[in-house]
Structures are given as C-alpha cells and as structure tokens.
Amino acid sequence: MDDEKREIRFPLPNEDGTDTEFSPAAMEEARAKMKSNLEHRVGGIAQSVSIAHELAEAIRPALENFARMAQEVSAAMRPIVEAVQQATASFAKAIADFQIPTITEERKQELIASYKNGVNAGGHSAQMLRLIALMNSQQALKRQTLQ
C-alpha cells in the first residue's frame, strides 16, 4: 500500500443535496482557471481605475477654473442681489403703507340722494359734482394700484 498511490477525491455538494467527488487534478485545474479568470478581471479593474485617474487629472484644471469663475460670479452678483432685495422690501413697505381714500356707505347714500334731488330739479348740484369727482378719483387710484 505504501507503493500504491491513492487518489483522494473531494466531495462537493450539489444543488440537489448529493455530493460530487473531484480528483486532486480536477481541483487543481479548476483552481488554475479561477486564478487566471481573477487575474484577468483584476487587470481589467486596474486598467479602468488608471483610465479614470487619467481622466480626472485631465479635467481637474477645467473644474478648478469653473469653480473659481463661479465664485467670482457669485461675488459680483452679491451687490445686485442685495439691491434687488432692498428695492423689493421698499416696494412692499410702500404698498403696505398705501392708503386708498374711502367714503362711508352713509355718506355715499347722502351723495346719491343729493344727486337724485339735483337731477329731479333739472341739473347737477355742487355736491353731485364732488361725488362724481370723488368716485372717479377712487377708481383711478384702484386702477393704478392694480397695475
């Protein structure tokens, strides 16, 4: 038995639960194929990383230039943005402070009654002329504020 070489078989489980035995030579062949495949893949990955590094180095100056220009534009725009913000705040305050003259409903009814009396009397009274002027000015102011 000492002179005899025994072949050792390695059992590997199959998907169905049974075992398949492989000889040491078959195992060595499979290991060599896996090693070759892995070396090939590692070489491809290393080449991809090298290309990515070269690309990054090539575009770095352009990206740095773009970042510098963006900062310069931002700095140049800051006074303009601040001026627009101030103008907007001033405009909003002016709108909030704007007062449209109004008349009470009671006063309006008095003026309408006065107008009707003046028309029935054959003309426009001074009060009616003031009412017409007041209503026209109110409508003009409202149109201006809506524009």
mmCIF file with all atom_site columns, C-alpha atoms in Angstrom:
data_model
loop_
_atom_site.group_PDB
_atom_site.id
_atom_site.type_symbol
_atom_site.label_atom_id
_atom_site.label_alt_id
_atom_site.label_comp_id
_atom_site.label_asym_id
_atom_site.label_entity_id
_atom_site.label_seq_id
_atom_site.pdbx_PDB_ins_code
_atom_site.Cartn_x
_atom_site.Cartn_y
_atom_site.Cartn_z
_atom_site.occupancy
_atom_site.B_iso_or_equiv
_atom_site.pdbx_formal_charge
_atom_site.auth_seq_id
_atom_site.auth_comp_id
_atom_site.auth_asym_id
_atom_site.auth_atom_id
_atom_site.pdbx_PDB_model_num
ATOM 1   C CA . MET A 1 1   ? 0.000   0.000   0.000   1.00 0.00 ? 1   MET A CA 1
ATOM 2   C CA . ASP A 1 2   ? 2.939   2.317   0.540   1.00 0.00 ? 2   ASP A CA 1
ATOM 3   C CA . ASP A 1 3   ? 3.987   1.988   -3.069  1.00 0.00 ? 3   ASP A CA 1
ATOM 4   C CA . GLU A 1 4   ? 0.486   2.497   -4.268  1.00 0.00 ? 4   GLU A CA 1
ATOM 5   C CA . LYS A 1 5   ? -0.737  5.992   -4.935  1.00 0.00 ? 5   LYS A CA 1
ATOM 6   C CA . ARG A 1 6   ? -4.222  6.566   -3.797  1.00 0.00 ? 6   ARG A CA 1
ATOM 7   C CA . GLU A 1 7   ? -6.278  9.213   -5.422  1.00 0.00 ? 7   GLU A CA 1
ATOM 8   C CA . ILE A 1 8   ? -8.166  11.266  -2.909  1.00 0.00 ? 8   ILE A CA 1
ATOM 9   C CA . ARG A 1 9   ? -11.496 12.561  -4.042  1.00 0.00 ? 9   ARG A CA 1
ATOM 10  C CA . PHE A 1 10  ? -13.043 15.730  -2.594  1.00 0.00 ? 10  PHE A CA 1
ATOM 11  C CA . PRO A 1 11  ? -16.832 15.669  -2.196  1.00 0.00 ? 11  PRO A CA 1
ATOM 12  C CA . LEU A 1 12  ? -18.646 18.896  -3.124  1.00 0.00 ? 12  LEU A CA 1
ATOM 13  C CA . PRO A 1 13  ? -22.376 19.305  -2.513  1.00 0.00 ? 13  PRO A CA 1
ATOM 14  C CA . ASN A 1 14  ? -24.690 19.732  -5.492  1.00 0.00 ? 14  ASN A CA 1
ATOM 15  C CA . GLU A 1 15  ? -27.863 21.785  -5.526  1.00 0.00 ? 15  GLU A CA 1
ATOM 16  C CA . ASP A 1 16  ? -29.959 18.646  -5.169  1.00 0.00 ? 16  ASP A CA 1
ATOM 17  C CA . GLY A 1 17  ? -28.160 17.622  -1.960  1.00 0.00 ? 17  GLY A CA 1
ATOM 18  C CA . THR A 1 18  ? -25.987 14.910  -3.459  1.00 0.00 ? 18  THR A CA 1
ATOM 19  C CA . ASP A 1 19  ? -22.205 15.046  -3.492  1.00 0.00 ? 19  ASP A CA 1
ATOM 20  C CA . THR A 1 20  ? -19.918 15.068  -6.499  1.00 0.00 ? 20  THR A CA 1
ATOM 21  C CA . GLU A 1 21  ? -16.363 13.958  -5.974  1.00 0.00 ? 21  GLU A CA 1
ATOM 22  C CA . PHE A 1 22  ? -13.459 15.631  -7.743  1.00 0.00 ? 22  PHE A CA 1
ATOM 23  C CA . SER A 1 23  ? -9.948  14.336  -8.035  1.00 0.00 ? 23  SER A CA 1
ATOM 24  C CA . PRO A 1 24  ? -6.979  16.464  -6.932  1.00 0.00 ? 24  PRO A CA 1
ATOM 25  C CA . ALA A 1 25  ? -6.083  17.021  -10.591 1.00 0.00 ? 25  ALA A CA 1
ATOM 26  C CA . ALA A 1 26  ? -9.598  18.297  -11.363 1.00 0.00 ? 26  ALA A CA 1
ATOM 27  C CA . MET A 1 27  ? -9.467  20.531  -8.324  1.00 0.00 ? 27  MET A CA 1
ATOM 28  C CA . GLU A 1 28  ? -6.070  21.916  -9.375  1.00 0.00 ? 28  GLU A CA 1
ATOM 29  C CA . GLU A 1 29  ? -7.366  22.578  -12.893 1.00 0.00 ? 29  GLU A CA 1
ATOM 30  C CA . ALA A 1 30  ? -10.412 24.419  -11.505 1.00 0.00 ? 30  ALA A CA 1
ATOM 31  C CA . ARG A 1 31  ? -8.177  26.462  -9.164  1.00 0.00 ? 31  ARG A CA 1
ATOM 32  C CA . ALA A 1 32  ? -5.874  27.406  -12.042 1.00 0.00 ? 32  ALA A CA 1
ATOM 33  C CA . LYS A 1 33  ? -8.843  28.508  -14.181 1.00 0.00 ? 33  LYS A CA 1
ATOM 34  C CA . MET A 1 34  ? -10.274 30.566  -11.324 1.00 0.00 ? 34  MET A CA 1
ATOM 35  C CA . LYS A 1 35  ? -6.873  32.165  -10.677 1.00 0.00 ? 35  LYS A CA 1
ATOM 36  C CA . SER A 1 36  ? -6.483  33.045  -14.362 1.00 0.00 ? 36  SER A CA 1
ATOM 37  C CA . ASN A 1 37  ? -10.018 34.459  -14.501 1.00 0.00 ? 37  ASN A CA 1
ATOM 38  C CA . LEU A 1 38  ? -9.442  36.537  -11.349 1.00 0.00 ? 38  LEU A CA 1
ATOM 39  C CA . GLU A 1 39  ? -6.109  37.844  -12.637 1.00 0.00 ? 39  GLU A CA 1
ATOM 40  C CA . HIS A 1 40  ? -7.790  38.858  -15.888 1.00 0.00 ? 40  HIS A CA 1
ATOM 41  C CA . ARG A 1 41  ? -10.579 40.661  -14.000 1.00 0.00 ? 41  ARG A CA 1
ATOM 42  C CA . VAL A 1 42  ? -8.164  42.390  -11.619 1.00 0.00 ? 42  VAL A CA 1
ATOM 43  C CA . GLY A 1 43  ? -6.145  43.559  -14.625 1.00 0.00 ? 43  GLY A CA 1
ATOM 44  C CA . GLY A 1 44  ? -9.305  45.000  -16.209 1.00 0.00 ? 44  GLY A CA 1
ATOM 45  C CA . ILE A 1 45  ? -10.267 46.758  -12.994 1.00 0.00 ? 45  ILE A CA 1
ATOM 46  C CA . ALA A 1 46  ? -6.760  48.186  -12.611 1.00 0.00 ? 46  ALA A CA 1
ATOM 47  C CA . GLN A 1 47  ? -6.884  49.464  -16.190 1.00 0.00 ? 47  GLN A CA 1
ATOM 48  C CA . SER A 1 48  ? -10.301 51.083  -15.573 1.00 0.00 ? 48  SER A CA 1
ATOM 49  C CA . VAL A 1 49  ? -9.033  52.759  -12.411 1.00 0.00 ? 49  VAL A CA 1
ATOM 50  C CA . SER A 1 50  ? -5.974  54.010  -14.295 1.00 0.00 ? 50  SER A CA 1
ATOM 51  C CA . ILE A 1 51  ? -8.138  55.475  -17.074 1.00 0.00 ? 51  ILE A CA 1
ATOM 52  C CA . ALA A 1 52  ? -10.450 57.119  -14.519 1.00 0.00 ? 52  ALA A CA 1
ATOM 53  C CA . HIS A 1 53  ? -7.424  58.628  -12.757 1.00 0.00 ? 53  HIS A CA 1
ATOM 54  C CA . GLU A 1 54  ? -6.025  59.976  -16.046 1.00 0.00 ? 54  GLU A CA 1
ATOM 55  C CA . LEU A 1 55  ? -9.418  61.438  -16.935 1.00 0.00 ? 55  LEU A CA 1
ATOM 56  C CA . ALA A 1 56  ? -9.709  63.085  -13.520 1.00 0.00 ? 56  ALA A CA 1
ATOM 57  C CA . GLU A 1 57  ? -6.243  64.589  -13.925 1.00 0.00 ? 57  GLU A CA 1
ATOM 58  C CA . ALA A 1 58  ? -7.129  65.834  -17.419 1.00 0.00 ? 58  ALA A CA 1
ATOM 59  C CA . ILE A 1 59  ? -10.324 67.620  -16.362 1.00 0.00 ? 59  ILE A CA 1
ATOM 60  C CA . ARG A 1 60  ? -9.053  68.895  -12.984 1.00 0.00 ? 60  ARG A CA 1
ATOM 61  C CA . PRO A 1 61  ? -7.826  72.273  -14.386 1.00 0.00 ? 61  PRO A CA 1
ATOM 62  C CA . ALA A 1 62  ? -11.150 72.882  -16.117 1.00 0.00 ? 62  ALA A CA 1
ATOM 63  C CA . LEU A 1 63  ? -13.103 72.055  -12.952 1.00 0.00 ? 63  LEU A CA 1
ATOM 64  C CA . GLU A 1 64  ? -10.867 74.281  -10.836 1.00 0.00 ? 64  GLU A CA 1
ATOM 65  C CA . ASN A 1 65  ? -11.308 77.107  -13.360 1.00 0.00 ? 65  ASN A CA 1
ATOM 66  C CA . PHE A 1 66  ? -15.083 76.611  -13.353 1.00 0.00 ? 66  PHE A CA 1
ATOM 67  C CA . ALA A 1 67  ? -15.178 76.696  -9.528  1.00 0.00 ? 67  ALA A CA 1
ATOM 68  C CA . ARG A 1 68  ? -13.084 79.891  -9.455  1.00 0.00 ? 68  ARG A CA 1
ATOM 69  C CA . MET A 1 69  ? -15.313 81.556  -12.057 1.00 0.00 ? 69  MET A CA 1
ATOM 70  C CA . ALA A 1 70  ? -18.459 80.517  -10.173 1.00 0.00 ? 70  ALA A CA 1
ATOM 71  C CA . GLN A 1 71  ? -17.078 82.136  -7.020  1.00 0.00 ? 71  GLN A CA 1
ATOM 72  C CA . GLU A 1 72  ? -16.233 85.327  -8.936  1.00 0.00 ? 72  GLU A CA 1
ATOM 73  C CA . VAL A 1 73  ? -19.713 85.491  -10.470 1.00 0.00 ? 73  VAL A CA 1
ATOM 74  C CA . SER A 1 74  ? -21.274 84.892  -7.070  1.00 0.00 ? 74  SER A CA 1
ATOM 75  C CA . ALA A 1 75  ? -19.201 87.691  -5.534  1.00 0.00 ? 75  ALA A CA 1
ATOM 76  C CA . ALA A 1 76  ? -20.053 90.050  -8.416  1.00 0.00 ? 76  ALA A CA 1
ATOM 77  C CA . MET A 1 77  ? -23.775 89.270  -8.135  1.00 0.00 ? 77  MET A CA 1
ATOM 78  C CA . ARG A 1 78  ? -23.959 89.827  -4.358  1.00 0.00 ? 78  ARG A CA 1
ATOM 79  C CA . PRO A 1 79  ? -24.392 93.665  -4.579  1.00 0.00 ? 79  PRO A CA 1
ATOM 80  C CA . ILE A 1 80  ? -27.023 93.248  -7.291  1.00 0.00 ? 80  ILE A CA 1
ATOM 81  C CA . VAL A 1 81  ? -28.950 90.701  -5.239  1.00 0.00 ? 81  VAL A CA 1
ATOM 82  C CA . GLU A 1 82  ? -28.762 92.950  -2.176  1.00 0.00 ? 82  GLU A CA 1
ATOM 83  C CA . ALA A 1 83  ? -30.006 95.948  -4.196  1.00 0.00 ? 83  ALA A CA 1
ATOM 84  C CA . VAL A 1 84  ? -32.934 93.942  -5.570  1.00 0.00 ? 84  VAL A CA 1
ATOM 85  C CA . GLN A 1 85  ? -33.774 92.741  -2.042  1.00 0.00 ? 85  GLN A CA 1
ATOM 86  C CA . GLN A 1 86  ? -33.714 96.312  -0.734  1.00 0.00 ? 86  GLN A CA 1
ATOM 87  C CA . ALA A 1 87  ? -35.852 97.555  -3.628  1.00 0.00 ? 87  ALA A CA 1
ATOM 88  C CA . THR A 1 88  ? -38.324 94.731  -3.074  1.00 0.00 ? 88  THR A CA 1
ATOM 89  C CA . ALA A 1 89  ? -38.516 95.485  0.648   1.00 0.00 ? 89  ALA A CA 1
ATOM 90  C CA . SER A 1 90  ? -39.047 99.204  -0.039  1.00 0.00 ? 90  SER A CA 1
ATOM 91  C CA . PHE A 1 91  ? -41.733 98.439  -2.615  1.00 0.00 ? 91  PHE A CA 1
ATOM 92  C CA . ALA A 1 92  ? -43.501 96.028  -0.247  1.00 0.00 ? 92  ALA A CA 1
ATOM 93  C CA . LYS A 1 93  ? -43.434 98.665  2.511   1.00 0.00 ? 93  LYS A CA 1
ATOM 94  C CA . ALA A 1 94  ? -44.789 101.334 0.136   1.00 0.00 ? 94  ALA A CA 1
ATOM 95  C CA . ILE A 1 95  ? -47.625 99.018  -0.903  1.00 0.00 ? 95  ILE A CA 1
ATOM 96  C CA . ALA A 1 96  ? -48.410 98.229  2.743   1.00 0.00 ? 96  ALA A CA 1
ATOM 97  C CA . ASP A 1 97  ? -48.426 101.941 3.645   1.00 0.00 ? 97  ASP A CA 1
ATOM 98  C CA . PHE A 1 98  ? -50.540 102.971 0.633   1.00 0.00 ? 98  PHE A CA 1
ATOM 99  C CA . GLN A 1 99  ? -53.941 104.324 1.627   1.00 0.00 ? 99  GLN A CA 1
ATOM 100 C CA . ILE A 1 100 ? -56.878 104.487 -0.771  1.00 0.00 ? 100 ILE A CA 1
ATOM 101 C CA . PRO A 1 101 ? -59.353 107.157 0.276   1.00 0.00 ? 101 PRO A CA 1
ATOM 102 C CA . THR A 1 102 ? -62.752 105.755 1.088   1.00 0.00 ? 102 THR A CA 1
ATOM 103 C CA . ILE A 1 103 ? -66.127 107.133 1.992   1.00 0.00 ? 103 ILE A CA 1
ATOM 104 C CA . THR A 1 104 ? -68.629 105.572 4.318   1.00 0.00 ? 104 THR A CA 1
ATOM 105 C CA . GLU A 1 105 ? -71.741 103.918 2.971   1.00 0.00 ? 105 GLU A CA 1
ATOM 106 C CA . GLU A 1 106 ? -73.839 106.532 4.799   1.00 0.00 ? 106 GLU A CA 1
ATOM 107 C CA . ARG A 1 107 ? -72.012 109.401 3.065   1.00 0.00 ? 107 ARG A CA 1
ATOM 108 C CA . LYS A 1 108 ? -72.339 107.637 -0.294  1.00 0.00 ? 108 LYS A CA 1
ATOM 109 C CA . GLN A 1 109 ? -76.122 107.337 0.171   1.00 0.00 ? 109 GLN A CA 1
ATOM 110 C CA . GLU A 1 110 ? -76.353 111.032 1.087   1.00 0.00 ? 110 GLU A CA 1
ATOM 111 C CA . LEU A 1 111 ? -74.485 111.979 -2.080  1.00 0.00 ? 111 LEU A CA 1
ATOM 112 C CA . ILE A 1 112 ? -76.673 109.711 -4.220  1.00 0.00 ? 112 ILE A CA 1
ATOM 113 C CA . ALA A 1 113 ? -79.823 111.217 -2.702  1.00 0.00 ? 113 ALA A CA 1
ATOM 114 C CA . SER A 1 114 ? -78.439 114.687 -3.316  1.00 0.00 ? 114 SER A CA 1
ATOM 115 C CA . TYR A 1 115 ? -77.747 113.736 -6.943  1.00 0.00 ? 115 TYR A CA 1
ATOM 116 C CA . LYS A 1 116 ? -81.265 112.419 -7.415  1.00 0.00 ? 116 LYS A CA 1
ATOM 117 C CA . ASN A 1 117 ? -82.657 115.630 -5.965  1.00 0.00 ? 117 ASN A CA 1
ATOM 118 C CA . GLY A 1 118 ? -80.444 117.691 -8.252  1.00 0.00 ? 118 GLY A CA 1
ATOM 119 C CA . VAL A 1 119 ? -81.452 115.680 -11.340 1.00 0.00 ? 119 VAL A CA 1
ATOM 120 C CA . ASN A 1 120 ? -85.103 115.997 -10.428 1.00 0.00 ? 120 ASN A CA 1
ATOM 121 C CA . ALA A 1 121 ? -84.561 119.725 -10.021 1.00 0.00 ? 121 ALA A CA 1
ATOM 122 C CA . GLY A 1 122 ? -83.130 119.863 -13.535 1.00 0.00 ? 122 GLY A CA 1
ATOM 123 C CA . GLY A 1 123 ? -79.379 119.916 -13.043 1.00 0.00 ? 123 GLY A CA 1
ATOM 124 C CA . HIS A 1 124 ? -76.348 118.760 -11.137 1.00 0.00 ? 124 HIS A CA 1
ATOM 125 C CA . SER A 1 125 ? -75.756 120.118 -7.722  1.00 0.00 ? 125 SER A CA 1
ATOM 126 C CA . ALA A 1 126 ? -72.320 121.032 -6.464  1.00 0.00 ? 126 ALA A CA 1
ATOM 127 C CA . GLN A 1 127 ? -72.479 118.005 -4.171  1.00 0.00 ? 127 GLN A CA 1
ATOM 128 C CA . MET A 1 128 ? -73.110 115.738 -7.143  1.00 0.00 ? 128 MET A CA 1
ATOM 129 C CA . LEU A 1 129 ? -70.135 117.141 -8.986  1.00 0.00 ? 129 LEU A CA 1
ATOM 130 C CA . ARG A 1 130 ? -67.968 116.467 -5.913  1.00 0.00 ? 130 ARG A CA 1
ATOM 131 C CA . LEU A 1 131 ? -69.364 112.889 -5.719  1.00 0.00 ? 131 LEU A CA 1
ATOM 132 C CA . ILE A 1 132 ? -68.564 112.243 -9.382  1.00 0.00 ? 132 ILE A CA 1
ATOM 133 C CA . ALA A 1 133 ? -65.056 113.646 -8.961  1.00 0.00 ? 133 ALA A CA 1
ATOM 134 C CA . LEU A 1 134 ? -64.502 111.584 -5.806  1.00 0.00 ? 134 LEU A CA 1
ATOM 135 C CA . MET A 1 135 ? -65.724 108.333 -7.373  1.00 0.00 ? 135 MET A CA 1
ATOM 136 C CA . ASN A 1 136 ? -63.630 108.920 -10.494 1.00 0.00 ? 136 ASN A CA 1
ATOM 137 C CA . SER A 1 137 ? -60.516 109.573 -8.410  1.00 0.00 ? 137 SER A CA 1
ATOM 138 C CA . GLN A 1 138 ? -61.118 106.426 -6.347  1.00 0.00 ? 138 GLN A CA 1
ATOM 139 C CA . GLN A 1 139 ? -61.494 104.308 -9.471  1.00 0.00 ? 139 GLN A CA 1
ATOM 140 C CA . ALA A 1 140 ? -58.345 105.810 -10.975 1.00 0.00 ? 140 ALA A CA 1
ATOM 141 C CA . LEU A 1 141 ? -56.372 105.078 -7.791  1.00 0.00 ? 141 LEU A CA 1
ATOM 142 C CA . LYS A 1 142 ? -57.605 101.498 -7.700  1.00 0.00 ? 142 LYS A CA 1
ATOM 143 C CA . ARG A 1 143 ? -56.616 101.000 -11.355 1.00 0.00 ? 143 ARG A CA 1
ATOM 144 C CA . GLN A 1 144 ? -53.141 102.406 -10.637 1.00 0.00 ? 144 GLN A CA 1
ATOM 145 C CA . THR A 1 145 ? -52.593 100.098 -7.674  1.00 0.00 ? 145 THR A CA 1
ATOM 146 C CA . LEU A 1 146 ? -53.735 97.048  -9.652  1.00 0.00 ? 146 LEU A CA 1
ATOM 147 C CA . GLN A 1 147 ? -51.292 97.761  -12.492 1.00 0.00 ? 147 GLN A CA 1
#
